[in-house]
Amino acid sequence: QWDAARDLYLRCVDVDPCYAPAWARLGRIYHVIAKYLPSGTKDGLQKAESAFRQALDLNPDLPLAHKSYAQLEVDLGRALDAIRRLIPHARGAADSEFFAGLISPLRYCGLLAASVAAHRRAIALEPKIRTSVQHTWFLQRDYAHVAALRVEDHPYIVGLSLAEEGRRTDAIAALKTIEERVKTRMGDFACAARTLIEGDADTSAAAVERIVSSGFGDPEGLYYLARHLSHLDRVDAALQLLERVITGGFFCYPAMMSDPWLEQLRTTSGFAGLSRQVEEKYRAAEKEFAALDGNQNLQIG
């Protein structure tokens, strides 16, 4: 299905190479394929970035391109670049896409309250817009909000949130259904969550290993897996993965310092060095956000 969509957008830009929205949608589908399919490659990410840049060259104010490009930038470790680009566009904007595009970069930089505020601005302009705020809620341990979402859309975080809310049986049944139906990385995420809830540590850790060894490179997703391994008492593997997460540009300091699942790591000497790196990046992002009048632009406070 995604391959067919990519081919359709390739035909669109071939017919009309000056139509910026087609380039933006092509970039998005390249990104999705590279991120979620086992066949995805770094070449796909490069193609996605080229398509987004082409879209913005044609129309520098195209909201769709800005939002989708921001989602790629966070995966490439450039969340702060996305914030720098989007906040000036969001200033006085009447399009929800600019605010929706800020939600992930702000979260990656640890600015969780700002991430939720960006979501609120987005839905105030377009109540039906889909955003990534569910991941912000998850990092805030607002499991009630996440558990209210469809498991099919976000199996890992919704499944674990259901369990945290005391609905273990519902979580296990829903995740098992997804495993049986989906044979991509999403299925492995569902398996990792289900078996963790069931207490099958070895099978859960094996599912995590399949995801990591498949070439999965999403920094936030890898953070979930690092905390997952820590919760399973795989401390060395969790530390190695957390270091990769930080190098990849995910430095959500508030979550890392308060998450109960990372308690095993926070007592190690290795974590102390990593936490200093994360705090330094987080404080720099706070200063940058303030310099951009982020609170004012997102109507915080």
Tab-separated table of C-alpha atoms in Angstrom, residues 39-178:
chain	number	residue	atom	x	y	z
A	39	SER	CA	13.020	-2.811	3.520
A	40	GLY	CA	13.443	0.837	4.531
A	41	THR	CA	16.934	2.307	4.131
A	42	LYS	CA	18.877	5.479	4.887
A	43	ASP	CA	18.620	6.215	1.184
A	44	GLY	CA	14.874	6.543	1.739
A	45	LEU	CA	15.461	9.192	4.403
A	46	GLN	CA	17.699	11.115	2.016
A	47	LYS	CA	15.025	10.946	-0.669
A	48	ALA	CA	12.453	12.156	1.841
A	49	GLU	CA	14.575	15.159	2.779
A	50	SER	CA	15.188	16.038	-0.868
A	51	ALA	CA	11.445	15.928	-1.544
A	52	PHE	CA	10.645	18.143	1.453
A	53	ARG	CA	13.276	20.668	0.441
A	54	GLN	CA	11.895	20.724	-3.079
A	55	ALA	CA	8.411	21.377	-1.677
A	56	LEU	CA	9.665	24.256	0.480
A	57	ASP	CA	11.720	25.707	-2.368
A	58	LEU	CA	8.512	25.850	-4.396
A	59	ASN	CA	6.381	27.119	-1.503
A	60	PRO	CA	8.335	28.274	1.586
A	61	ASP	CA	5.116	28.683	3.596
A	62	LEU	CA	3.501	25.320	2.834
A	63	PRO	CA	2.198	24.035	6.212
A	64	LEU	CA	2.041	20.382	5.129
A	65	ALA	CA	5.705	20.424	4.113
A	66	HIS	CA	6.818	22.098	7.338
A	67	LYS	CA	4.921	19.630	9.522
A	68	SER	CA	6.087	16.520	7.659
A	69	TYR	CA	9.676	17.769	7.396
A	70	ALA	CA	9.747	18.297	11.175
A	71	GLN	CA	8.831	14.648	11.689
A	72	LEU	CA	11.813	13.664	9.552
A	73	GLU	CA	14.142	16.121	11.270
A	74	VAL	CA	13.518	14.619	14.701
A	75	ASP	CA	14.382	11.183	13.331
A	76	LEU	CA	17.611	12.653	11.955
A	77	GLY	CA	18.563	14.147	15.324
A	78	ARG	CA	17.697	17.727	14.385
A	79	ALA	CA	14.748	18.520	16.648
A	80	LEU	CA	16.094	21.932	17.593
A	81	ASP	CA	16.466	22.851	13.911
A	82	ALA	CA	12.782	22.047	13.439
A	83	ILE	CA	11.833	24.264	16.384
A	84	ARG	CA	13.908	27.143	15.024
A	85	ARG	CA	12.187	26.823	11.649
A	86	LEU	CA	8.630	26.305	12.834
A	87	ILE	CA	8.163	28.799	15.664
A	88	PRO	CA	8.570	31.868	13.417
A	89	HIS	CA	5.984	30.351	11.068
A	90	ALA	CA	3.670	29.564	13.974
A	91	ARG	CA	3.775	33.186	15.136
A	92	GLY	CA	0.262	34.395	14.393
A	93	ALA	CA	-0.405	31.392	12.157
A	94	ALA	CA	-3.953	30.387	11.297
A	95	ASP	CA	-2.973	26.918	10.076
A	96	SER	CA	-2.955	24.006	12.498
A	97	GLU	CA	-0.142	22.172	10.665
A	98	PHE	CA	2.524	24.571	11.957
A	99	PHE	CA	1.566	23.840	15.566
A	100	ALA	CA	1.158	20.116	14.939
A	101	GLY	CA	4.647	20.074	13.458
A	102	LEU	CA	6.108	21.469	16.683
A	103	ILE	CA	4.762	18.750	18.970
A	104	SER	CA	7.434	16.111	18.266
A	105	PRO	CA	10.504	18.406	18.196
A	106	LEU	CA	9.494	20.033	21.474
A	107	ARG	CA	9.028	16.614	23.049
A	108	TYR	CA	12.407	15.369	21.796
A	109	CYS	CA	14.022	18.374	23.488
A	110	GLY	CA	12.222	17.662	26.757
A	111	LEU	CA	9.850	20.635	26.503
A	112	LEU	CA	6.809	18.562	27.378
A	113	ALA	CA	4.477	21.343	28.542
A	114	ALA	CA	5.217	23.256	25.342
A	115	SER	CA	4.545	20.116	23.304
A	116	VAL	CA	1.078	19.784	24.858
A	117	ALA	CA	0.487	23.512	24.332
A	118	ALA	CA	1.326	23.136	20.632
A	119	HIS	CA	-1.232	20.335	20.430
A	120	ARG	CA	-3.854	22.567	22.033
A	121	ARG	CA	-3.148	25.348	19.542
A	122	ALA	CA	-3.409	22.857	16.671
A	123	ILE	CA	-6.760	21.392	17.703
A	124	ALA	CA	-8.142	24.853	18.464
A	125	LEU	CA	-7.637	25.630	14.773
A	126	GLU	CA	-8.569	22.180	13.434
A	127	PRO	CA	-10.338	19.931	15.957
A	128	LYS	CA	-9.932	16.795	13.835
A	129	ILE	CA	-6.211	17.141	13.104
A	130	ARG	CA	-4.085	14.131	14.041
A	131	THR	CA	-1.032	14.935	16.124
A	132	SER	CA	1.640	12.998	18.016
A	133	VAL	CA	0.621	14.328	21.441
A	134	GLN	CA	-0.070	10.771	22.633
A	135	HIS	CA	3.691	10.259	22.888
A	136	THR	CA	4.010	13.412	24.988
A	137	TRP	CA	1.300	12.127	27.323
A	138	PHE	CA	3.102	8.784	27.543
A	139	LEU	CA	6.363	10.471	28.545
A	140	GLN	CA	4.446	12.499	31.132
A	141	ARG	CA	3.014	9.184	32.399
A	142	ASP	CA	-0.485	10.456	31.635
A	143	TYR	CA	-1.587	6.896	30.961
A	144	ALA	CA	-5.313	7.611	31.206
A	145	HIS	CA	-5.192	9.855	28.129
A	146	VAL	CA	-3.133	7.345	26.133
A	147	ALA	CA	-5.244	4.355	27.176
A	148	ALA	CA	-8.324	6.062	25.727
A	149	LEU	CA	-6.847	5.837	22.204
A	150	ARG	CA	-7.179	2.988	19.695
A	151	VAL	CA	-4.636	0.227	20.296
A	152	GLU	CA	-4.498	-0.383	16.537
A	153	ASP	CA	-3.082	3.099	15.976
A	154	HIS	CA	-0.366	3.008	18.653
A	155	PRO	CA	-0.042	-0.587	19.884
A	156	TYR	CA	2.998	-0.262	22.106
A	157	ILE	CA	2.186	2.847	24.117
A	158	VAL	CA	-1.572	2.243	24.261
A	159	GLY	CA	-1.078	-1.389	25.284
A	160	LEU	CA	1.313	-0.471	28.088
A	161	SER	CA	-0.929	2.407	29.165
A	162	LEU	CA	-3.919	0.081	29.405
A	163	ALA	CA	-1.852	-2.164	31.670
A	164	GLU	CA	-0.778	0.810	33.785
A	165	GLU	CA	-4.460	1.703	34.155
A	166	GLY	CA	-5.214	-1.776	35.477
A	167	ARG	CA	-6.670	-3.150	32.230
A	168	ARG	CA	-4.106	-5.886	31.674
A	169	THR	CA	-6.552	-8.383	30.157
A	170	ASP	CA	-7.769	-5.829	27.593
A	171	ALA	CA	-4.185	-4.896	26.744
A	172	ILE	CA	-3.036	-8.487	26.242
A	173	ALA	CA	-6.020	-9.397	24.050
A	174	ALA	CA	-5.664	-6.315	21.845
A	175	LEU	CA	-1.906	-6.699	21.443
A	176	LYS	CA	-2.212	-10.393	20.603
A	177	THR	CA	-4.686	-9.546	17.827
A	178	ILE	CA	-2.232	-7.055	16.349
